[in-house]
C-alpha cells in the first residue's frame, strides 16, 4: 500500500520553515481538509494531506484509516505502520525534519494522529474532534506538545472522549493544551486561530 497525497507548497515560494500533515476523518478524503489550508494563513509552511489507504464501506469517494464498524478495527495495524513509515520518509523529500513537523487530524484522523504521533519525535500534535485509541504507547522520552480541540455539541464523537484523551495523556506526562468550543463535529474559525498560533509557537520552539 502507498498513500496518495495532496501537497500544498509554501505560498511564500521559499523553502518551508515547517511541515504540517493533515489527516482526514472517516468517510472523508484528502480534499476535505486541504480546503482549510488557505484559511490557516501560514505562507511559510508546506502542507501535505494524505488519503487514508482504505475505501469507505458505503461512500464511493470516502476513505478510511480503519473500519469503525468492526470491533477489531480492521485495517488499523496496516494504517499505523504505513503512516509511520511514510512520516519517517518525508524529510528526504521535503527537507523538513520530524522535529519541525506538525501532525494534525480530524475525527478518525485525529485518533491516528495521537496513535502514530506519540511514537515519533514530532514538533506537535493537533487532535480535532477526535479520540484516543485504548492503551496509548508513547515512545521513550517523547514529550511532544499536544493540542486537543473539541465541540461541546459534538454528537459524532462525544465530548467525554476528548476529556478522557486529555486526562490520559496528561497522566502520561505529556504537555496537553485543551480547548472546548460551542460547536458540533466541525472546525470553527476560533479553532483555526488557535491551531495557527499552536503551529507557529510549537515549530518556533524547535528552531
GROMACS .gro file of C-alpha atoms in nm:
model
  207
    1UNK     CA    1   0.000   0.000   0.000
    2UNK     CA    2   0.104   0.360  -0.057
    3UNK     CA    3  -0.052   0.693   0.032
    4UNK     CA    4  -0.199   0.927  -0.228
    5UNK     CA    5  -0.141   1.286  -0.117
    6UNK     CA    6  -0.229   1.647  -0.191
    7UNK     CA    7   0.080   1.864  -0.144
    8UNK     CA    8   0.046   2.240  -0.092
    9UNK     CA    9   0.385   2.415  -0.106
   10UNK     CA   10   0.461   2.735   0.087
   11UNK     CA   11   0.281   3.035  -0.063
   12UNK     CA   12   0.597   3.236   0.006
   13UNK     CA   13   0.784   3.046  -0.265
   14UNK     CA   14   1.064   2.987  -0.014
   15UNK     CA   15   1.179   2.657   0.144
   16UNK     CA   16   0.931   2.560   0.418
   17UNK     CA   17   1.010   2.653   0.777
   18UNK     CA   18   0.783   2.371   0.888
   19UNK     CA   19   0.565   2.090   0.761
   20UNK     CA   20   0.201   2.028   0.856
   21UNK     CA   21   0.046   1.687   0.784
   22UNK     CA   22  -0.335   1.682   0.794
   23UNK     CA   23  -0.527   1.353   0.833
   24UNK     CA   24  -0.894   1.344   0.733
   25UNK     CA   25  -1.173   1.164   0.912
   26UNK     CA   26  -1.380   0.852   0.846
   27UNK     CA   27  -1.556   0.872   0.510
   28UNK     CA   28  -1.386   1.195   0.400
   29UNK     CA   29  -1.075   1.229   0.182
   30UNK     CA   30  -0.766   1.446   0.141
   31UNK     CA   31  -0.960   1.722  -0.037
   32UNK     CA   32  -1.180   1.772   0.269
   33UNK     CA   33  -0.910   1.927   0.488
   34UNK     CA   34  -0.696   2.068   0.207
   35UNK     CA   35  -0.967   2.335   0.184
   36UNK     CA   36  -0.876   2.453   0.537
   37UNK     CA   37  -0.513   2.529   0.446
   38UNK     CA   38  -0.565   2.877   0.291
   39UNK     CA   39  -0.768   2.986   0.595
   40UNK     CA   40  -0.480   2.900   0.829
   41UNK     CA   41  -0.270   3.170   0.659
   42UNK     CA   42   0.069   3.005   0.710
   43UNK     CA   43   0.255   3.101   0.391
   44UNK     CA   44   0.592   2.976   0.518
   45UNK     CA   45   0.470   2.621   0.575
   46UNK     CA   46   0.424   2.321   0.348
   47UNK     CA   47   0.107   2.116   0.392
   48UNK     CA   48   0.050   1.754   0.294
   49UNK     CA   49  -0.296   1.595   0.307
   50UNK     CA   50  -0.287   1.218   0.252
   51UNK     CA   51  -0.578   0.994   0.158
   52UNK     CA   52  -0.634   0.708   0.401
   53UNK     CA   53  -0.545   0.376   0.236
   54UNK     CA   54  -0.883   0.201   0.259
   55UNK     CA   55  -1.209   0.266   0.079
   56UNK     CA   56  -1.507   0.356   0.294
   57UNK     CA   57  -1.758   0.069   0.303
   58UNK     CA   58  -2.052   0.286   0.193
   59UNK     CA   59  -1.925   0.615   0.049
   60UNK     CA   60  -1.780   0.593  -0.301
   61UNK     CA   61  -1.539   0.886  -0.261
   62UNK     CA   62  -1.475   0.829   0.108
   63UNK     CA   63  -1.162   0.683   0.262
   64UNK     CA   64  -1.094   0.517   0.597
   65UNK     CA   65  -0.791   0.459   0.816
   66UNK     CA   66  -0.968   0.151   0.951
   67UNK     CA   67  -1.320   0.011   0.967
   68UNK     CA   68  -1.509   0.178   1.251
   69UNK     CA   69  -1.798  -0.064   1.205
   70UNK     CA   70  -1.594  -0.370   1.300
   71UNK     CA   71  -1.499  -0.442   1.659
   72UNK     CA   72  -1.146  -0.543   1.564
   73UNK     CA   73  -1.086  -0.206   1.386
   74UNK     CA   74  -0.985  -0.390   1.068
   75UNK     CA   75  -0.705  -0.205   0.891
   76UNK     CA   76  -0.570  -0.017   1.194
   77UNK     CA   77  -0.247  -0.216   1.216
   78UNK     CA   78  -0.174  -0.165   0.845
   79UNK     CA   79  -0.256   0.208   0.853
   80UNK     CA   80  -0.048   0.261   1.163
   81UNK     CA   81   0.264   0.110   1.008
   82UNK     CA   82   0.208   0.272   0.670
   83UNK     CA   83   0.164   0.617   0.824
   84UNK     CA   84   0.467   0.577   1.049
   85UNK     CA   85   0.695   0.469   0.762
   86UNK     CA   86   0.564   0.746   0.538
   87UNK     CA   87   0.620   1.016   0.802
   88UNK     CA   88   0.976   0.897   0.853
   89UNK     CA   89   1.040   0.925   0.479
   90UNK     CA   90   0.922   1.285   0.445
   91UNK     CA   91   1.246   1.459   0.542
   92UNK     CA   92   1.417   1.315   0.236
   93UNK     CA   93   1.151   1.461   0.004
   94UNK     CA   94   1.066   1.789   0.181
   95UNK     CA   95   1.390   1.879   0.357
   96UNK     CA   96   1.194   1.928   0.681
   97UNK     CA   97   1.286   1.705   0.978
   98UNK     CA   98   1.026   1.545   1.206
   99UNK     CA   99   1.129   1.795   1.473
  100UNK     CA  100   0.966   2.071   1.262
  101UNK     CA  101   0.668   1.865   1.152
  102UNK     CA  102   0.318   1.902   1.297
  103UNK     CA  103   0.078   1.608   1.267
  104UNK     CA  104  -0.286   1.714   1.270
  105UNK     CA  105  -0.606   1.515   1.228
  106UNK     CA  106  -0.982   1.542   1.240
  107UNK     CA  107  -1.207   1.274   1.398
  108UNK     CA  108  -1.066   0.931   1.296
  109UNK     CA  109  -0.766   1.118   1.155
  110UNK     CA  110  -0.717   1.274   1.500
  111UNK     CA  111  -0.717   0.927   1.657
  112UNK     CA  112  -0.447   0.824   1.408
  113UNK     CA  113  -0.256   1.145   1.486
  114UNK     CA  114  -0.239   1.056   1.855
  115UNK     CA  115  -0.174   0.686   1.786
  116UNK     CA  116   0.121   0.732   1.550
  117UNK     CA  117   0.233   1.075   1.666
  118UNK     CA  118   0.317   0.954   2.015
  119UNK     CA  119   0.577   0.717   1.869
  120UNK     CA  120   0.774   0.977   1.668
  121UNK     CA  121   0.981   1.287   1.764
  122UNK     CA  122   0.741   1.535   1.604
  123UNK     CA  123   0.715   1.908   1.682
  124UNK     CA  124   0.349   1.884   1.785
  125UNK     CA  125   0.018   1.702   1.752
  126UNK     CA  126  -0.328   1.851   1.691
  127UNK     CA  127  -0.639   1.646   1.770
  128UNK     CA  128  -0.959   1.799   1.627
  129UNK     CA  129  -1.292   1.642   1.727
  130UNK     CA  130  -1.104   1.319   1.792
  131UNK     CA  131  -1.046   1.043   2.043
  132UNK     CA  132  -0.769   0.827   2.181
  133UNK     CA  133  -0.723   0.459   2.097
  134UNK     CA  134  -0.703   0.228   2.400
  135UNK     CA  135  -0.365   0.179   2.568
  136UNK     CA  136  -0.157   0.455   2.404
  137UNK     CA  137   0.213   0.368   2.381
  138UNK     CA  138   0.434   0.680   2.383
  139UNK     CA  139   0.787   0.601   2.271
  140UNK     CA  140   1.070   0.655   2.517
  141UNK     CA  141   1.134   1.013   2.623
  142UNK     CA  142   0.896   1.178   2.376
  143UNK     CA  143   0.722   1.483   2.525
  144UNK     CA  144   0.552   1.623   2.216
  145UNK     CA  145   0.315   1.917   2.278
  146UNK     CA  146  -0.047   1.823   2.205
  147UNK     CA  147  -0.345   2.045   2.124
  148UNK     CA  148  -0.691   1.891   2.172
  149UNK     CA  149  -0.992   2.083   2.038
  150UNK     CA  150  -1.350   1.958   2.071
  151UNK     CA  151  -1.709   2.075   2.043
  152UNK     CA  152  -1.949   2.065   2.334
  153UNK     CA  153  -2.228   1.978   2.090
  154UNK     CA  154  -2.035   1.706   1.906
  155UNK     CA  155  -2.273   1.412   1.875
  156UNK     CA  156  -2.042   1.215   1.643
  157UNK     CA  157  -1.750   1.191   1.887
  158UNK     CA  158  -1.876   1.272   2.238
  159UNK     CA  159  -1.705   1.545   2.439
  160UNK     CA  160  -1.618   1.286   2.702
  161UNK     CA  161  -1.382   1.117   2.453
  162UNK     CA  162  -1.175   1.437   2.429
  163UNK     CA  163  -1.174   1.482   2.805
  164UNK     CA  164  -1.058   1.123   2.853
  165UNK     CA  165  -0.782   1.174   2.595
  166UNK     CA  166  -0.671   1.489   2.779
  167UNK     CA  167  -0.666   1.316   3.116
  168UNK     CA  168  -0.490   1.002   2.990
  169UNK     CA  169  -0.219   1.192   2.802
  170UNK     CA  170  -0.164   1.433   3.091
  171UNK     CA  171  -0.126   1.137   3.327
  172UNK     CA  172   0.144   1.003   3.092
  173UNK     CA  173   0.336   1.326   3.146
  174UNK     CA  174   0.268   1.481   2.806
  175UNK     CA  175   0.211   1.857   2.769
  176UNK     CA  176  -0.155   1.894   2.665
  177UNK     CA  177  -0.336   2.213   2.570
  178UNK     CA  178  -0.712   2.157   2.577
  179UNK     CA  179  -0.991   2.374   2.437
  180UNK     CA  180  -1.368   2.326   2.409
  181UNK     CA  181  -1.595   2.533   2.184
  182UNK     CA  182  -1.971   2.563   2.141
  183UNK     CA  183  -1.968   2.367   1.815
  184UNK     CA  184  -2.057   2.029   1.674
  185UNK     CA  185  -1.836   1.790   1.475
  186UNK     CA  186  -1.663   2.069   1.285
  187UNK     CA  187  -1.384   2.326   1.281
  188UNK     CA  188  -1.499   2.679   1.367
  189UNK     CA  189  -1.298   2.999   1.297
  190UNK     CA  190  -1.186   3.029   1.661
  191UNK     CA  191  -1.034   2.680   1.638
  192UNK     CA  192  -0.846   2.783   1.322
  193UNK     CA  193  -0.694   3.079   1.508
  194UNK     CA  194  -0.590   2.851   1.796
  195UNK     CA  195  -0.440   2.594   1.556
  196UNK     CA  196  -0.241   2.863   1.379
  197UNK     CA  197  -0.089   3.001   1.699
  198UNK     CA  198  -0.010   2.648   1.824
  199UNK     CA  199   0.167   2.558   1.498
  200UNK     CA  200   0.374   2.878   1.487
  201UNK     CA  201   0.466   2.864   1.855
  202UNK     CA  202   0.550   2.495   1.854
  203UNK     CA  203   0.767   2.499   1.542
  204UNK     CA  204   0.939   2.821   1.655
  205UNK     CA  205   1.042   2.646   1.977
  206UNK     CA  206   1.226   2.378   1.777
  207UNK     CA  207   1.429   2.607   1.552
   0.00000   0.00000   0.00000
